[in-house]
């Protein structure tokens, strides 16, 4: 008994010590928000104060110190986010996660993201270089004398910030992160490849039925794509093997994390690897596609507002993550001078910053506000490069055979041997077939490879310079003068100033194509034919625009408002081709309805538009579902739930879930028999084929619906949907809820797939909407688990009142802190889900926290 008592006391003592140690660690991991910190590298003291909305306000005596402090603050709050993002763009994830992330690393190395970033950084003016240098120095200064414990991600994974070299964030990394945003938002090579893949099975007319052009337009390509690819013999022989492609609470979390490691470190490692493998597969599979990626913005002139001054709203839609992609901050500094004597205008901005960049990306100054949506022009073209049958080191050009340029890369892999890559490029750009497994499944890589021409990789990309200049704008005119430097990805910018001016302009670089180009970049083109090469760039003054007096679509500015929601922003007679892959116009049409429904708007009515969850796309297909005659045992109960349903995608209702499951099954039932299971799986997901379904049902297209009628296919899809829903949610449709299947999930990398940790690191809240509602709730129906989970939504919402900019409002879906133990890690999530807001002020009435950063020597 004495032995048992001693053992029990020892275990209790060990548990208490472990708990005390965990508590101490948790406290030490918090960012210092008050008092004073000595920081090496500052020129003078900087005030960092946080208001009641938890916005961090930086007040410095020079622009350089303001940029430095922004880097320091980002490092305080988002250290792991910076580390993870740096490894993504450098292609260095496998050093931490092993083979699971190898394909992602290969893609980043093939694109040469960091090589392009270094070339672009070299071309920046001294003022912009100094901004990035100061920001980098701020991050380094934080790590030089780190005033807080590293977040648990570093400890669990055994990682040091910056890796062995300690390169936690270099100036070129900021340029690289801007390129990563262009990769996320500015791509269509995946859509081009999908057309190439599908054209093997469908003739060209059927291809355009499956992937229709924008409503009211003809296909952009006049070429018979299916015939062209058959004639060239680009496809891998059926059945042939793939050819090689080229040479809760903080204490609970601490306990769960420790328990997971102690119980089975191998299990934890396997779960992390499995999660990262799924993430890496999705990233590489969806790279080069802007399907399902969208945003809303709109601006009202004073003629349409109660105050007589403009109102502006914005909600950019991005993949949800924890921590969020944004960090809200204000920056103020008087005018200064660059090292070469160049004057630097005063900085005075508040809004959404991106950790990795030293400026407010979306927000306002003291006089002007702006918002972005993705324009989505075609700035990526795939080229079929024909390999010389007599010499595989050469490819065909308009002038004859030329050698591939070959670059060697080494990827270090945790737990395995280094991977040596020989990456090829052509006159167009990198050979993607060297790193994209899907190309080997479709193409005969002994004859052809695919290379990528992408505008964002060009050395003259000065997007970061444009971002710096927006933070100094005092008027709409000055804002767009600064955005003349904006390159990639092209954004549809709406802006307003306190003098009453409003404007829209698409800012960014778009290629011009030859009049003889009969493919126009919508599918891979023969790389040896010069007519498919780009012929220059659309001048900035000729990109789509609206000064509030005329209109890009025929009447917008003249009626006192301008809105963009990724729909076509060019008039029918616009002389230049931008793309045919605009988003379907449902969100824009709904915004227009809601604006026109009220004669004079105020901030409250703008916020009401943000809350709207009526799906015009659902209304269009809904009659076909309501008419479905299914013999399923639950069909009558399901149809009862659909009675009175008018496309409002309410999280508390069953009807939206029934509708979404039906469209999912309908797509599978109509399309898989025509293109095959593998090809469907490779192209489905964020691409939901909604326009194809609308066309098939409205035409009553017997070819697509065979061997049944379209009505029969609709009924069968309902039956399959009810089977799935019954298995998941029970046998009473009245108890089903859209929000149960459709939570907004902000996933942490890499712990989002570790059961013992995900509930602490992920942020999940019920959500309304679908991909076509203003309050968007994009889901990926191709996901094996959680196919209706909302993974892509409003990454922030903001409303700016130019009558009094201090009345501006914002929100986003997690919290300011990226430190999981902090109560500020998720404290905006419920307000975001309920479409509430926080104040976005430059001069708040009170400060909740006040920190002074003072100059210090490295030894201090």
mmCIF file of N, CA and C in Angstrom, residues 805-855:
data_model
loop_
_atom_site.group_PDB
_atom_site.id
_atom_site.type_symbol
_atom_site.label_atom_id
_atom_site.label_comp_id
_atom_site.label_asym_id
_atom_site.label_seq_id
_atom_site.Cartn_x
_atom_site.Cartn_y
_atom_site.Cartn_z
ATOM 1 N N UNK A 805 -15.475 58.902 -42.335
ATOM 2 C CA UNK A 805 -14.716 57.664 -42.472
ATOM 3 C C UNK A 805 -14.448 56.985 -41.132
ATOM 4 N N UNK A 806 -14.558 57.726 -40.042
ATOM 5 C CA UNK A 806 -14.385 57.108 -38.730
ATOM 6 C C UNK A 806 -15.561 56.192 -38.375
ATOM 7 N N UNK A 807 -16.636 56.235 -39.166
ATOM 8 C CA UNK A 807 -17.768 55.326 -38.976
ATOM 9 C C UNK A 807 -17.629 54.051 -39.807
ATOM 10 N N UNK A 808 -16.477 53.849 -40.420
ATOM 11 C CA UNK A 808 -16.244 52.645 -41.215
ATOM 12 C C UNK A 808 -16.256 51.405 -40.319
ATOM 13 N N UNK A 809 -16.552 50.252 -40.931
ATOM 14 C CA UNK A 809 -16.687 49.004 -40.189
ATOM 15 C C UNK A 809 -15.968 47.873 -40.925
ATOM 16 N N UNK A 810 -15.551 46.838 -40.142
ATOM 17 C CA UNK A 810 -14.906 45.673 -40.734
ATOM 18 C C UNK A 810 -15.172 44.453 -39.863
ATOM 19 N N UNK A 811 -14.862 43.274 -40.424
ATOM 20 C CA UNK A 811 -14.845 42.020 -39.668
ATOM 21 C C UNK A 811 -14.124 40.986 -40.519
ATOM 22 N N UNK A 812 -13.523 39.989 -39.864
ATOM 23 C CA UNK A 812 -13.117 38.772 -40.581
ATOM 24 C C UNK A 812 -13.291 37.570 -39.683
ATOM 25 N N UNK A 813 -12.926 36.362 -40.150
ATOM 26 C CA UNK A 813 -13.548 35.156 -39.606
ATOM 27 C C UNK A 813 -12.815 34.488 -38.449
ATOM 28 N N UNK A 814 -11.634 34.952 -38.045
ATOM 29 C CA UNK A 814 -10.974 34.317 -36.904
ATOM 30 C C UNK A 814 -10.720 35.370 -35.838
ATOM 31 N N UNK A 815 -9.487 35.797 -35.670
ATOM 32 C CA UNK A 815 -9.114 36.843 -34.732
ATOM 33 C C UNK A 815 -7.762 37.383 -35.126
ATOM 34 N N UNK A 816 -7.356 38.468 -34.502
ATOM 35 C CA UNK A 816 -6.106 39.110 -34.875
ATOM 36 C C UNK A 816 -4.888 38.235 -34.564
ATOM 37 N N UNK A 817 -4.921 37.539 -33.452
ATOM 38 C CA UNK A 817 -3.755 36.769 -33.045
ATOM 39 C C UNK A 817 -3.691 35.445 -33.797
ATOM 40 N N UNK A 818 -2.487 35.092 -34.228
ATOM 41 C CA UNK A 818 -2.258 33.762 -34.791
ATOM 42 C C UNK A 818 -1.723 32.799 -33.758
ATOM 43 N N UNK A 819 -1.714 33.209 -32.486
ATOM 44 C CA UNK A 819 -1.200 32.395 -31.392
ATOM 45 C C UNK A 819 -2.368 31.652 -30.762
ATOM 46 N N UNK A 820 -2.387 30.347 -30.902
ATOM 47 C CA UNK A 820 -3.580 29.559 -30.615
ATOM 48 C C UNK A 820 -4.034 29.656 -29.164
ATOM 49 N N UNK A 821 -3.119 29.901 -28.223
ATOM 50 C CA UNK A 821 -3.513 30.006 -26.824
ATOM 51 C C UNK A 821 -4.234 31.318 -26.534
ATOM 52 N N UNK A 822 -4.097 32.299 -27.395
ATOM 53 C CA UNK A 822 -4.635 33.628 -27.124
ATOM 54 C C UNK A 822 -6.154 33.656 -27.234
ATOM 55 N N UNK A 823 -6.825 34.374 -26.328
ATOM 56 C CA UNK A 823 -8.278 34.556 -26.490
ATOM 57 C C UNK A 823 -8.613 35.372 -27.726
ATOM 58 N N UNK A 824 -7.616 35.995 -28.355
ATOM 59 C CA UNK A 824 -7.823 36.782 -29.575
ATOM 60 C C UNK A 824 -7.615 35.942 -30.839
ATOM 61 N N UNK A 825 -7.510 34.621 -30.686
ATOM 62 C CA UNK A 825 -7.278 33.735 -31.824
ATOM 63 C C UNK A 825 -8.541 33.550 -32.675
ATOM 64 N N UNK A 826 -9.714 33.567 -32.030
ATOM 65 C CA UNK A 826 -10.964 33.270 -32.741
ATOM 66 C C UNK A 826 -12.102 34.195 -32.336
ATOM 67 N N UNK A 827 -11.795 35.319 -31.706
ATOM 68 C CA UNK A 827 -12.853 36.095 -31.070
ATOM 69 C C UNK A 827 -13.717 36.894 -32.027
ATOM 70 N N UNK A 828 -13.422 36.896 -33.336
ATOM 71 C CA UNK A 828 -14.308 37.537 -34.317
ATOM 72 C C UNK A 828 -15.245 36.548 -34.995
ATOM 73 N N UNK A 829 -15.051 35.253 -34.776
ATOM 74 C CA UNK A 829 -15.705 34.239 -35.608
ATOM 75 C C UNK A 829 -17.232 34.295 -35.519
ATOM 76 N N UNK A 830 -17.778 34.404 -34.325
ATOM 77 C CA UNK A 830 -19.237 34.441 -34.183
ATOM 78 C C UNK A 830 -19.818 35.707 -34.790
ATOM 79 N N UNK A 831 -19.157 36.841 -34.552
ATOM 80 C CA UNK A 831 -19.620 38.101 -35.137
ATOM 81 C C UNK A 831 -19.586 38.025 -36.655
ATOM 82 N N UNK A 832 -18.523 37.440 -37.200
ATOM 83 C CA UNK A 832 -18.411 37.271 -38.664
ATOM 84 C C UNK A 832 -19.564 36.420 -39.187
ATOM 85 N N UNK A 833 -19.831 35.291 -38.523
ATOM 86 C CA UNK A 833 -20.890 34.387 -38.990
ATOM 87 C C UNK A 833 -22.250 35.065 -38.952
ATOM 88 N N UNK A 834 -22.435 35.976 -38.000
ATOM 89 C CA UNK A 834 -23.711 36.692 -37.878
ATOM 90 C C UNK A 834 -23.712 37.984 -38.681
ATOM 91 N N UNK A 835 -22.683 38.196 -39.488
ATOM 92 C CA UNK A 835 -22.519 39.388 -40.325
ATOM 93 C C UNK A 835 -22.557 40.661 -39.487
ATOM 94 N N UNK A 836 -21.847 40.608 -38.371
ATOM 95 C CA UNK A 836 -21.650 41.812 -37.567
ATOM 96 C C UNK A 836 -20.339 42.482 -37.944
ATOM 97 N N UNK A 837 -20.004 43.556 -37.238
ATOM 98 C CA UNK A 837 -18.833 44.358 -37.611
ATOM 99 C C UNK A 837 -18.136 44.901 -36.372
ATOM 100 N N UNK A 838 -16.913 45.346 -36.570
ATOM 101 C CA UNK A 838 -16.162 46.130 -35.603
ATOM 102 C C UNK A 838 -15.809 47.477 -36.232
ATOM 103 N N UNK A 839 -15.490 48.428 -35.378
ATOM 104 C CA UNK A 839 -15.142 49.765 -35.862
ATOM 105 C C UNK A 839 -13.766 49.759 -36.515
ATOM 106 N N UNK A 840 -13.649 50.491 -37.615
ATOM 107 C CA UNK A 840 -12.367 50.653 -38.305
ATOM 108 C C UNK A 840 -12.034 52.147 -38.320
ATOM 109 N N UNK A 841 -11.299 52.560 -37.308
ATOM 110 C CA UNK A 841 -11.031 53.979 -37.102
ATOM 111 C C UNK A 841 -9.528 54.269 -37.147
ATOM 112 N N UNK A 842 -9.196 55.467 -37.570
ATOM 113 C CA UNK A 842 -7.813 55.932 -37.498
ATOM 114 C C UNK A 842 -7.512 56.552 -36.143
ATOM 115 N N UNK A 843 -8.510 57.137 -35.534
ATOM 116 C CA UNK A 843 -8.335 57.842 -34.266
ATOM 117 C C UNK A 843 -9.410 57.401 -33.276
ATOM 118 N N UNK A 844 -9.277 56.202 -32.736
ATOM 119 C CA UNK A 844 -10.294 55.705 -31.797
ATOM 120 C C UNK A 844 -10.311 56.523 -30.514
ATOM 121 N N UNK A 845 -11.416 56.458 -29.810
ATOM 122 C CA UNK A 845 -11.590 57.252 -28.595
ATOM 123 C C UNK A 845 -10.714 56.743 -27.455
ATOM 124 N N UNK A 846 -10.388 55.448 -27.453
ATOM 125 C CA UNK A 846 -9.571 54.919 -26.371
ATOM 126 C C UNK A 846 -8.681 53.799 -26.890
ATOM 127 N N UNK A 847 -7.622 53.556 -26.142
ATOM 128 C CA UNK A 847 -6.695 52.475 -26.460
ATOM 129 C C UNK A 847 -6.819 51.392 -25.389
ATOM 130 N N UNK A 848 -6.885 50.146 -25.837
ATOM 131 C CA UNK A 848 -6.952 49.015 -24.910
ATOM 132 C C UNK A 848 -5.549 48.555 -24.528
ATOM 133 N N UNK A 849 -4.615 48.642 -25.469
ATOM 134 C CA UNK A 849 -3.223 48.271 -25.215
ATOM 135 C C UNK A 849 -2.319 49.330 -25.828
ATOM 136 N N UNK A 850 -1.192 49.579 -25.175
ATOM 137 C CA UNK A 850 -0.225 50.551 -25.689
ATOM 138 C C UNK A 850 1.182 50.022 -25.464
ATOM 139 N N UNK A 851 1.921 49.846 -26.550
ATOM 140 C CA UNK A 851 3.288 49.333 -26.521
ATOM 141 C C UNK A 851 4.202 50.343 -27.200
ATOM 142 N N UNK A 852 5.352 50.607 -26.610
ATOM 143 C CA UNK A 852 6.345 51.467 -27.233
ATOM 144 C C UNK A 852 7.553 50.629 -27.630
ATOM 145 N N UNK A 853 7.896 50.671 -28.913
ATOM 146 C CA UNK A 853 9.121 50.041 -29.400
ATOM 147 C C UNK A 853 10.204 51.109 -29.414
ATOM 148 N N UNK A 854 11.291 50.868 -28.686
ATOM 149 C CA UNK A 854 12.350 51.860 -28.588
ATOM 150 C C UNK A 854 13.622 51.332 -29.218
ATOM 151 N N UNK A 855 14.448 52.210 -29.784
ATOM 152 C CA UNK A 855 15.710 51.756 -30.388
ATOM 153 C C UNK A 855 16.612 51.111 -29.340
#
